């Protein structure tokens, strides 16, 4: 009896030891820190079409992982090796295998913030938007220059730039160029509410024309408190006999000349042959001269009804403008500004 009892105790202890060993190893494999051990969080980028070996190569090359064997053992057990998903993943400090593999297998990636503003030329858009995305900037450029692609949204290859509303957006890193554009079009449609479209119609403008005028205002001033007044002034010019319906906007000449460093517009600049020369041709130019901010777009939609036809930078160099109804008053304002400029040069 004693021998049987001892045998049972021995068997129990042996099984207990095996269980404890297995449990300890399971804990080690799943829970013990194995990625970014004693390092700060980092990001793992898995490109589209990547296979499991691609992931392991990246983990090893960047020294993110310590024990490759335990990671691979669990990855095989959880069938991650056949379920690799592209994306940008946050690898947290002292992350365990189980947490990491579950995240990667489920495709729980961290989004990327994409911010674009202060853009003048269409050619700048692909590089700016695709900079931190897997999306190919060349493919992006090809799409916005494809008449058929942009035409499905009612744009042409010039007016397509009015679709881009400067802001900060979140995308998954592996979003394609076409998917990025689809998303930005959704944001455009969301922005152009029925109320905004009704205001545009009341002016006799389409959303594209509103954005074109807003881009000129954006280039003229960064003072939101006078944008509505400036919008009203430009709208007056578009219908005034005194100005032959010409905007005569200096920023459009700089755009036509592709020289944004011009400090003072001269008569020679006004002779440039371009549809963007608003001194030579009446009405709005064919496209925007930058990506205007939302306050500039809303300033056009909510323009101030006034009698102004002219404006000139204030002589106090505050960035604000003096507005005038008559050309005579405008010349007086211009002389004040020129005198202030001359005085500043003398003082220097």
Short mmCIF file of N, CA, C and O in Angstrom, two decimals, residues 66-128:
data_model
loop_
_atom_site.label_atom_id
_atom_site.label_comp_id
_atom_site.label_asym_id
_atom_site.label_seq_id
_atom_site.Cartn_x
_atom_site.Cartn_y
_atom_site.Cartn_z
N UNK A 66 14.01 40.08 -29.85
CA UNK A 66 15.11 39.41 -29.16
C UNK A 66 15.15 37.92 -29.50
O UNK A 66 16.13 37.42 -30.01
N UNK A 67 14.08 37.23 -29.18
CA UNK A 67 14.02 35.77 -29.38
C UNK A 67 13.16 35.47 -30.61
O UNK A 67 11.93 35.46 -30.53
N UNK A 68 13.82 35.21 -31.73
CA UNK A 68 13.10 34.94 -32.98
C UNK A 68 12.35 33.60 -32.91
O UNK A 68 11.24 33.48 -33.45
N UNK A 69 12.96 32.61 -32.26
CA UNK A 69 12.40 31.26 -32.21
C UNK A 69 11.04 31.24 -31.53
O UNK A 69 10.08 30.66 -32.04
N UNK A 70 10.94 31.89 -30.36
CA UNK A 70 9.67 31.89 -29.63
C UNK A 70 8.59 32.64 -30.41
O UNK A 70 7.43 32.25 -30.43
N UNK A 71 8.97 33.72 -31.08
CA UNK A 71 8.02 34.50 -31.88
C UNK A 71 7.50 33.64 -33.03
O UNK A 71 6.29 33.58 -33.29
N UNK A 72 8.41 32.98 -33.74
CA UNK A 72 8.02 32.16 -34.89
C UNK A 72 7.17 30.97 -34.46
O UNK A 72 6.23 30.58 -35.17
N UNK A 73 7.49 30.38 -33.29
CA UNK A 73 6.72 29.25 -32.78
C UNK A 73 5.26 29.67 -32.55
O UNK A 73 4.33 28.99 -32.98
N UNK A 74 5.08 30.82 -31.89
CA UNK A 74 3.72 31.29 -31.60
C UNK A 74 3.03 31.76 -32.88
O UNK A 74 1.82 31.56 -33.05
N UNK A 75 3.78 32.39 -33.79
CA UNK A 75 3.21 32.85 -35.06
C UNK A 75 2.66 31.67 -35.86
O UNK A 75 1.58 31.76 -36.46
N UNK A 76 3.38 30.56 -35.84
CA UNK A 76 2.91 29.36 -36.54
C UNK A 76 1.69 28.77 -35.85
O UNK A 76 0.72 28.37 -36.50
N UNK A 77 1.72 28.75 -34.52
CA UNK A 77 0.61 28.21 -33.74
C UNK A 77 -0.67 29.01 -33.99
O UNK A 77 -1.77 28.44 -34.09
N UNK A 78 -0.53 30.34 -34.11
CA UNK A 78 -1.69 31.22 -34.31
C UNK A 78 -1.99 31.47 -35.79
O UNK A 78 -2.85 32.29 -36.12
N UNK A 79 -1.25 30.78 -36.65
CA UNK A 79 -1.45 30.86 -38.10
C UNK A 79 -1.27 32.28 -38.66
O UNK A 79 -1.93 32.67 -39.63
N UNK A 80 -0.37 33.04 -38.01
CA UNK A 80 -0.09 34.38 -38.52
C UNK A 80 0.73 34.32 -39.80
O UNK A 80 0.60 35.19 -40.67
N UNK A 81 1.52 33.29 -39.94
CA UNK A 81 2.40 33.20 -41.10
C UNK A 81 1.63 33.22 -42.42
O UNK A 81 2.16 33.60 -43.45
N UNK A 82 0.36 32.78 -42.39
CA UNK A 82 -0.46 32.80 -43.60
C UNK A 82 -1.40 34.02 -43.64
O UNK A 82 -2.19 34.16 -44.57
N UNK A 83 -1.31 34.88 -42.61
CA UNK A 83 -2.27 36.00 -42.52
C UNK A 83 -1.58 37.35 -42.36
O UNK A 83 -2.03 38.21 -41.61
N UNK A 84 -0.48 37.51 -43.04
CA UNK A 84 0.27 38.77 -42.94
C UNK A 84 -0.54 39.89 -43.59
O UNK A 84 -1.03 39.74 -44.72
N UNK A 85 -0.67 41.00 -42.89
CA UNK A 85 -1.42 42.16 -43.40
C UNK A 85 -0.52 43.39 -43.43
O UNK A 85 0.18 43.67 -42.46
N UNK A 86 -0.57 44.08 -44.55
CA UNK A 86 0.24 45.29 -44.70
C UNK A 86 -0.22 46.37 -43.74
O UNK A 86 -1.37 46.38 -43.29
N UNK A 87 0.69 47.29 -43.42
CA UNK A 87 0.30 48.42 -42.57
C UNK A 87 1.44 48.96 -41.73
O UNK A 87 2.59 48.51 -41.83
N UNK A 88 1.08 49.93 -40.94
CA UNK A 88 2.01 50.59 -40.02
C UNK A 88 1.56 50.24 -38.60
O UNK A 88 0.47 50.63 -38.18
N UNK A 89 2.41 49.52 -37.89
CA UNK A 89 2.03 48.99 -36.58
C UNK A 89 2.93 49.54 -35.47
O UNK A 89 4.16 49.57 -35.63
N UNK A 90 2.30 49.93 -34.38
CA UNK A 90 3.07 50.42 -33.24
C UNK A 90 3.56 49.23 -32.42
O UNK A 90 2.76 48.46 -31.88
N UNK A 91 4.85 49.09 -32.32
CA UNK A 91 5.46 48.07 -31.46
C UNK A 91 5.81 48.77 -30.15
O UNK A 91 6.68 49.64 -30.11
N UNK A 92 5.11 48.40 -29.11
CA UNK A 92 5.28 49.09 -27.83
C UNK A 92 6.47 48.56 -27.04
O UNK A 92 6.92 47.42 -27.25
N UNK A 93 6.95 49.38 -26.17
CA UNK A 93 8.07 49.01 -25.32
C UNK A 93 7.73 47.74 -24.53
O UNK A 93 6.65 47.62 -23.96
N UNK A 94 8.67 46.78 -24.53
CA UNK A 94 8.53 45.52 -23.78
C UNK A 94 7.26 44.75 -24.18
O UNK A 94 6.57 44.19 -23.34
N UNK A 95 6.98 44.72 -25.46
CA UNK A 95 5.79 44.02 -25.95
C UNK A 95 6.04 42.51 -25.99
O UNK A 95 7.12 42.05 -26.37
N UNK A 96 5.02 41.74 -25.61
CA UNK A 96 5.12 40.30 -25.65
C UNK A 96 4.73 39.75 -27.01
O UNK A 96 4.05 40.43 -27.80
N UNK A 97 5.12 38.50 -27.28
CA UNK A 97 4.81 37.89 -28.57
C UNK A 97 3.31 37.82 -28.85
O UNK A 97 2.86 38.13 -29.95
N UNK A 98 2.54 37.41 -27.86
CA UNK A 98 1.11 37.21 -28.06
C UNK A 98 0.41 38.51 -28.45
O UNK A 98 -0.37 38.56 -29.41
N UNK A 99 0.71 39.58 -27.72
CA UNK A 99 0.09 40.88 -28.00
C UNK A 99 0.48 41.37 -29.40
O UNK A 99 -0.35 41.89 -30.15
N UNK A 100 1.76 41.18 -29.74
CA UNK A 100 2.24 41.65 -31.04
C UNK A 100 1.61 40.86 -32.18
O UNK A 100 1.14 41.44 -33.17
N UNK A 101 1.59 39.53 -32.06
CA UNK A 101 1.06 38.70 -33.14
C UNK A 101 -0.44 38.90 -33.32
O UNK A 101 -0.95 38.97 -34.44
N UNK A 102 -1.16 39.03 -32.22
CA UNK A 102 -2.60 39.30 -32.32
C UNK A 102 -2.85 40.61 -33.05
O UNK A 102 -3.76 40.72 -33.87
N UNK A 103 -2.05 41.63 -32.72
CA UNK A 103 -2.21 42.93 -33.37
C UNK A 103 -1.92 42.83 -34.86
O UNK A 103 -2.69 43.32 -35.70
N UNK A 104 -0.81 42.19 -35.21
CA UNK A 104 -0.41 42.07 -36.61
C UNK A 104 -1.39 41.22 -37.41
O UNK A 104 -1.74 41.55 -38.54
N UNK A 105 -1.84 40.13 -36.82
CA UNK A 105 -2.76 39.23 -37.50
C UNK A 105 -4.11 39.90 -37.76
O UNK A 105 -4.75 39.70 -38.79
N UNK A 106 -4.55 40.74 -36.80
CA UNK A 106 -5.84 41.42 -36.95
C UNK A 106 -5.74 42.68 -37.81
O UNK A 106 -6.76 43.28 -38.17
N UNK A 107 -4.50 43.10 -38.13
CA UNK A 107 -4.34 44.31 -38.94
C UNK A 107 -4.66 45.58 -38.19
O UNK A 107 -5.13 46.56 -38.78
N UNK A 108 -4.40 45.58 -36.87
CA UNK A 108 -4.73 46.74 -36.03
C UNK A 108 -3.61 47.77 -36.10
O UNK A 108 -2.83 47.96 -35.17
N UNK A 109 -3.54 48.46 -37.23
CA UNK A 109 -2.45 49.41 -37.43
C UNK A 109 -2.79 50.80 -36.90
O UNK A 109 -3.96 51.14 -36.70
N UNK A 110 -1.76 51.58 -36.67
CA UNK A 110 -1.91 52.96 -36.24
C UNK A 110 -2.06 53.85 -37.47
O UNK A 110 -1.27 53.72 -38.42
N UNK A 111 -3.03 54.75 -37.52
CA UNK A 111 -3.19 55.63 -38.69
C UNK A 111 -2.08 56.67 -38.76
O UNK A 111 -1.42 56.97 -37.76
N UNK A 112 -1.90 57.22 -39.94
CA UNK A 112 -0.91 58.26 -40.19
C UNK A 112 -1.64 59.58 -40.38
O UNK A 112 -2.68 59.64 -41.04
N UNK A 113 -1.12 60.65 -39.78
CA UNK A 113 -1.70 61.97 -39.98
C UNK A 113 -1.10 62.60 -41.24
O UNK A 113 0.11 62.67 -41.38
N UNK A 114 -1.96 63.03 -42.13
CA UNK A 114 -1.53 63.69 -43.36
C UNK A 114 -2.05 65.13 -43.33
O UNK A 114 -3.26 65.36 -43.30
N UNK A 115 -1.12 66.07 -43.32
CA UNK A 115 -1.48 67.49 -43.28
C UNK A 115 -0.96 68.16 -44.54
O UNK A 115 0.20 67.97 -44.91
N UNK A 116 -1.80 68.93 -45.21
CA UNK A 116 -1.30 69.71 -46.34
C UNK A 116 -1.95 71.09 -46.31
O UNK A 116 -3.13 71.25 -46.08
N UNK A 117 -1.13 72.09 -46.52
CA UNK A 117 -1.56 73.48 -46.60
C UNK A 117 -0.42 74.28 -47.26
O UNK A 117 0.64 73.73 -47.55
N UNK A 118 -0.65 75.54 -47.47
CA UNK A 118 0.37 76.41 -48.09
C UNK A 118 0.91 75.82 -49.39
O UNK A 118 2.11 75.86 -49.65
N UNK A 119 0.01 75.27 -50.19
CA UNK A 119 0.41 74.70 -51.48
C UNK A 119 -0.03 75.61 -52.61
O UNK A 119 -1.20 76.00 -52.68
N UNK A 120 0.91 75.98 -53.47
CA UNK A 120 0.58 76.87 -54.58
C UNK A 120 0.34 76.10 -55.87
O UNK A 120 -0.56 76.43 -56.64
N UNK A 121 1.18 75.11 -56.12
CA UNK A 121 1.16 74.44 -57.42
C UNK A 121 0.62 73.03 -57.31
O UNK A 121 0.89 72.31 -56.35
N UNK A 122 -0.08 72.63 -58.34
CA UNK A 122 -0.63 71.28 -58.41
C UNK A 122 0.48 70.24 -58.30
O UNK A 122 0.30 69.17 -57.69
N UNK A 123 1.64 70.55 -58.85
CA UNK A 123 2.76 69.62 -58.85
C UNK A 123 3.27 69.30 -57.44
O UNK A 123 3.96 68.30 -57.22
N UNK A 124 2.94 70.16 -56.48
CA UNK A 124 3.38 69.93 -55.10
C UNK A 124 2.53 68.90 -54.37
O UNK A 124 2.96 68.33 -53.36
N UNK A 125 1.31 68.70 -54.85
CA UNK A 125 0.34 67.87 -54.13
C UNK A 125 0.79 66.42 -53.92
O UNK A 125 0.74 65.91 -52.79
N UNK A 126 1.22 65.70 -54.97
CA UNK A 126 1.57 64.28 -54.77
C UNK A 126 2.64 64.06 -53.70
O UNK A 126 2.48 63.20 -52.83
N UNK A 127 3.70 64.84 -53.76
CA UNK A 127 4.77 64.67 -52.78
C UNK A 127 4.33 65.01 -51.37
O UNK A 127 4.72 64.34 -50.41
N UNK A 128 3.52 66.05 -51.25
CA UNK A 128 3.08 66.49 -49.93
C UNK A 128 2.12 65.47 -49.30
O UNK A 128 2.25 65.14 -48.12
#
